[in-house]
Amino acid sequence: DITIQSILDSESNKENESDKFNRVDVFAEISTGELVIIEVQVDNEVDYFQRMAYGTSKAITEYMSAGNAYMNVKKVYSVNIVYFDLGQGNDYVYHGTTEFRGLHNHDILLLSEKQRTAMPHGKVADIFPEYYVLKVNDFNDKAKDSLDEWIYVLKNSVVEDSFKAKGLDKVKEILAYENMNETEKWSYKEYLDNKSNAKSTLFTARLEGKIEGRLEGKIEGKIEGRLEGEQFKAFKIGLKAKSE
């Protein structure tokens, strides 16, 4: 489960005039404090891999406060949804991590016991940026799991009734609206406006009813108080007359 804490500035500030902008489509911080970059690219870019590397590097440095210990470097996930033939491969989903393998013994470099105690990471790869490449056009339209369902929707702009992946119910609502013609959109907006007005009117009526009820209660209380006061006065006068 991913909970987005905030949507960050998708176009990072330049440190100087010669610096490049880090343009991304969605830049989010999730509940774990990790950063997620999501880019959608339609046009072919020969240097797109370099762009991915730049994007994660920029994100790390932008959100690393000066003077902070390197322990506070944020983990970055880079999700790249591409509609062109990026690189050469037969799959439609690729996942990349960073690991250090021995040149002689071919073992993978692990965290020491002290490092595992000092930081929340399980392995070295958990520290470095992680990359996902979704080659949408290479998908065969056969959805076998929830990720496939999302890729199907990204490719075809259709949410099938059988799809169960999280978030697709909201996508279905949005697509239903986007597929309306202008007349249908206008009617739907009018329907939503009327619905909002009806709720507002009902809320106002209830609020006014409560206010009126409180006012009536206060007025009745004052009248009763006055009557009781007058009765008490009459009682005192009667006692006085008796004693005389």
Coordinates of C-alpha atoms in Angstrom, one line a residue:
D1 CA 0.0 0.0 0.0
I2 CA 1.3 3.4 -1.0
T3 CA 0.1 6.6 0.8
I4 CA 1.1 9.9 -0.9
Q5 CA 2.0 12.4 1.7
S6 CA 2.3 15.3 -0.7
I7 CA 2.7 16.1 -4.4
L8 CA 6.0 18.0 -4.7
D9 CA 7.1 20.7 -7.1
S10 CA 7.3 18.8 -10.5
E11 CA 9.8 21.3 -11.9
S12 CA 12.7 21.6 -9.5
N13 CA 14.3 25.0 -9.0
K14 CA 17.5 25.7 -10.8
E15 CA 20.6 26.4 -8.7
N16 CA 22.1 28.6 -11.4
E17 CA 21.3 29.7 -15.0
S18 CA 23.3 26.8 -16.6
D19 CA 21.6 24.2 -14.5
K20 CA 18.9 22.0 -16.1
F21 CA 15.3 21.9 -15.0
N22 CA 14.2 18.5 -13.6
R23 CA 10.8 18.2 -15.4
V24 CA 8.7 15.3 -14.3
D25 CA 4.9 14.6 -14.5
V26 CA 4.4 13.5 -10.9
F27 CA 6.8 14.0 -8.0
A28 CA 5.5 12.6 -4.7
E29 CA 6.6 11.8 -1.2
I30 CA 5.1 8.6 0.2
S31 CA 4.3 7.8 3.8
T32 CA 7.7 6.2 4.3
G33 CA 9.5 9.5 3.4
E34 CA 10.7 8.0 0.1
L35 CA 10.4 10.0 -3.1
V36 CA 8.6 8.8 -6.3
I37 CA 9.1 10.2 -9.7
I38 CA 6.6 9.3 -12.4
E39 CA 7.2 10.3 -16.0
V40 CA 5.1 9.7 -19.0
Q41 CA 7.0 10.1 -22.3
V42 CA 5.4 9.7 -25.7
D43 CA 8.1 11.1 -28.1
N44 CA 11.3 9.1 -28.8
E45 CA 14.3 10.3 -26.8
V46 CA 17.6 8.7 -27.6
D47 CA 19.1 10.0 -24.3
Y48 CA 16.1 9.0 -22.1
F49 CA 18.2 6.7 -19.9
Q50 CA 20.5 9.6 -19.1
R51 CA 17.4 11.7 -18.3
M52 CA 16.3 9.0 -15.8
A53 CA 19.7 9.1 -14.1
Y54 CA 19.6 12.9 -14.0
G55 CA 16.1 13.0 -12.5
T56 CA 16.9 10.7 -9.6
S57 CA 20.2 12.4 -8.9
K58 CA 18.5 15.8 -8.9
A59 CA 15.7 14.6 -6.6
I60 CA 18.3 13.3 -4.1
T61 CA 20.3 16.6 -4.0
E62 CA 17.2 18.8 -4.0
Y63 CA 15.8 17.2 -0.9
M64 CA 19.1 16.8 1.0
S65 CA 19.5 19.7 3.4
A66 CA 22.9 21.3 3.6
G67 CA 24.9 19.9 6.6
N68 CA 22.7 16.8 7.0
A69 CA 24.4 13.5 7.4
Y70 CA 24.5 11.2 4.4
M71 CA 22.4 8.8 6.4
N72 CA 19.4 11.1 5.5
V73 CA 19.7 10.6 1.7
K74 CA 16.2 9.8 0.5
K75 CA 15.4 6.7 -1.4
V76 CA 14.0 7.5 -4.9
Y77 CA 11.8 5.4 -7.1
S78 CA 11.7 6.4 -10.8
V79 CA 8.7 5.1 -12.7
N80 CA 8.9 5.7 -16.4
I81 CA 5.8 5.1 -18.6
V82 CA 7.1 5.2 -22.2
Y83 CA 5.1 5.0 -25.4
F84 CA 8.2 4.5 -27.7
D85 CA 10.7 1.7 -28.1
L86 CA 13.2 2.4 -25.4
G87 CA 16.3 0.3 -25.6
Q88 CA 16.2 -3.3 -26.9
G89 CA 14.4 -6.0 -25.1
N90 CA 11.4 -8.4 -25.3
D91 CA 9.6 -7.6 -22.1
Y92 CA 7.2 -4.7 -21.4
V93 CA 8.2 -4.1 -17.7
Y94 CA 11.8 -3.7 -16.6
H95 CA 13.1 -3.1 -13.0
G96 CA 16.5 -1.8 -12.2
T97 CA 18.4 -1.7 -8.9
T98 CA 22.0 -1.0 -7.9
E99 CA 24.1 -3.8 -6.5
F100 CA 27.9 -4.4 -6.1
R101 CA 29.2 -7.7 -7.2
G102 CA 32.7 -9.0 -6.7
L103 CA 34.9 -9.1 -9.7
H104 CA 36.7 -12.3 -8.6
N105 CA 34.3 -14.2 -6.2
H106 CA 31.1 -12.8 -7.8
D107 CA 29.5 -12.3 -4.4
I108 CA 27.2 -9.4 -3.7
L109 CA 28.4 -6.8 -1.3
L110 CA 26.1 -6.7 1.8
L111 CA 25.6 -4.3 4.6
S112 CA 27.6 -5.0 7.8
E113 CA 25.9 -5.7 11.0
K114 CA 26.7 -2.2 12.3
Q115 CA 25.2 -0.7 9.1
R116 CA 22.0 -2.8 9.4
T117 CA 21.7 -1.5 13.0
A118 CA 22.2 2.1 12.1
M119 CA 19.9 2.3 9.1
P120 CA 16.5 0.8 8.2
H121 CA 17.7 -0.7 5.0
G122 CA 17.9 -4.4 4.5
K123 CA 20.4 -4.4 1.7
V124 CA 22.7 -2.0 -0.2
A125 CA 20.3 -1.8 -3.2
D126 CA 17.6 -0.3 -0.9
I127 CA 19.7 2.8 -0.5
F128 CA 20.2 3.6 -4.2
P129 CA 17.5 4.8 -6.7
E130 CA 15.2 2.1 -8.1
Y131 CA 14.0 2.3 -11.6
Y132 CA 10.9 0.9 -13.4
V133 CA 10.3 1.1 -17.1
L134 CA 6.8 0.4 -18.5
K135 CA 7.0 -0.1 -22.3
V136 CA 3.2 0.4 -22.9
N137 CA 3.1 -0.3 -26.6
D138 CA 4.8 -3.7 -26.2
F139 CA 2.1 -5.0 -23.9
N140 CA 0.0 -7.8 -25.4
D141 CA -3.3 -6.8 -23.8
K142 CA -3.5 -9.9 -21.7
A143 CA -3.8 -8.7 -18.1
K144 CA -2.5 -11.4 -15.7
D145 CA -2.1 -9.3 -12.5
S146 CA -2.9 -5.8 -11.1
L147 CA 0.2 -4.2 -12.7
D148 CA -0.9 -5.6 -16.1
E149 CA -4.4 -4.1 -15.5
W150 CA -2.9 -0.7 -15.1
I151 CA -0.7 -1.1 -18.2
Y152 CA -3.8 -2.2 -20.2
V153 CA -5.6 1.0 -19.1
L154 CA -2.5 3.1 -20.0
K155 CA -2.4 1.6 -23.4
N156 CA -6.1 1.4 -24.2
S157 CA -7.8 4.1 -22.0
V158 CA -10.4 1.5 -21.0
V159 CA -11.1 -0.1 -17.6
E160 CA -12.6 -3.5 -18.0
D161 CA -15.3 -4.5 -15.5
S162 CA -13.2 -7.5 -14.4
F163 CA -10.3 -5.3 -13.3
K164 CA -9.7 -5.2 -9.5
A165 CA -6.4 -3.2 -9.2
K166 CA -6.4 -0.4 -6.6
G167 CA -7.2 3.0 -8.0
L168 CA -8.8 1.9 -11.2
D169 CA -12.3 2.6 -9.9
K170 CA -11.4 6.3 -9.9
V171 CA -9.8 6.0 -13.3
K172 CA -13.0 4.5 -14.6
E173 CA -15.0 7.5 -13.4
I174 CA -12.6 9.9 -15.0
L175 CA -12.5 8.0 -18.3
A176 CA -16.3 7.9 -18.4
Y177 CA -16.4 11.7 -18.2
E178 CA -13.6 12.2 -20.7
N179 CA -15.4 10.0 -23.2
M180 CA -18.5 12.1 -23.1
N181 CA -19.3 14.6 -25.9
E182 CA -19.5 18.3 -25.0
T183 CA -23.3 18.2 -24.5
E184 CA -23.1 15.2 -22.2
K185 CA -20.2 16.9 -20.2
W186 CA -22.3 20.0 -19.9
S187 CA -25.3 18.0 -18.7
Y188 CA -23.2 16.1 -16.2
K189 CA -21.6 19.3 -14.8
E190 CA -25.1 20.8 -14.4
Y191 CA -26.2 17.6 -12.6
L192 CA -23.3 17.9 -10.2
D193 CA -24.0 21.6 -9.6
N194 CA -27.6 20.9 -8.9
K195 CA -26.6 18.0 -6.5
S196 CA -24.2 20.4 -4.7
N197 CA -26.8 23.1 -4.5
A198 CA -29.4 20.6 -3.1
K199 CA -26.9 19.5 -0.4
S200 CA -26.1 23.1 0.4
T201 CA -29.8 24.1 0.7
L202 CA -30.5 21.1 2.9
F203 CA -27.5 21.9 5.1
T204 CA -28.5 25.5 5.4
A205 CA -32.1 24.6 6.3
R206 CA -30.9 22.3 9.0
L207 CA -28.5 24.9 10.3
E208 CA -31.2 27.5 10.4
G209 CA -33.6 25.1 12.1
K210 CA -31.0 24.5 14.8
I211 CA -30.4 28.3 15.2
E212 CA -34.1 29.0 15.4
G213 CA -34.5 26.2 17.9
R214 CA -31.8 27.6 20.1
L215 CA -33.3 31.1 19.9
E216 CA -36.7 29.8 20.7
G217 CA -35.3 28.0 23.7
K218 CA -33.5 31.1 24.9
I219 CA -36.6 33.2 24.5
E220 CA -38.8 30.7 26.3
G221 CA -36.2 30.4 29.0
K222 CA -36.2 34.1 29.5
I223 CA -40.0 34.3 29.6
E224 CA -40.3 31.4 32.0
G225 CA -37.6 33.1 34.2
R226 CA -39.6 36.4 34.2
L227 CA -42.8 34.6 35.0
E228 CA -41.2 32.7 37.8
G229 CA -39.7 36.0 39.1
E230 CA -43.1 37.7 39.0
Q231 CA -44.7 34.7 40.8
F232 CA -42.0 34.8 43.5
K233 CA -42.6 38.6 43.9
A234 CA -46.3 37.9 44.3
F235 CA -45.6 35.2 46.9
K236 CA -43.4 37.5 48.9
I237 CA -46.1 40.3 48.8
G238 CA -48.7 37.7 50.0
L239 CA -46.5 36.6 52.9
K240 CA -45.9 40.2 53.9
A241 CA -49.7 40.9 53.8
K242 CA -50.4 37.9 56.0
S243 CA -47.8 38.9 58.6
E244 CA -49.3 42.4 58.8

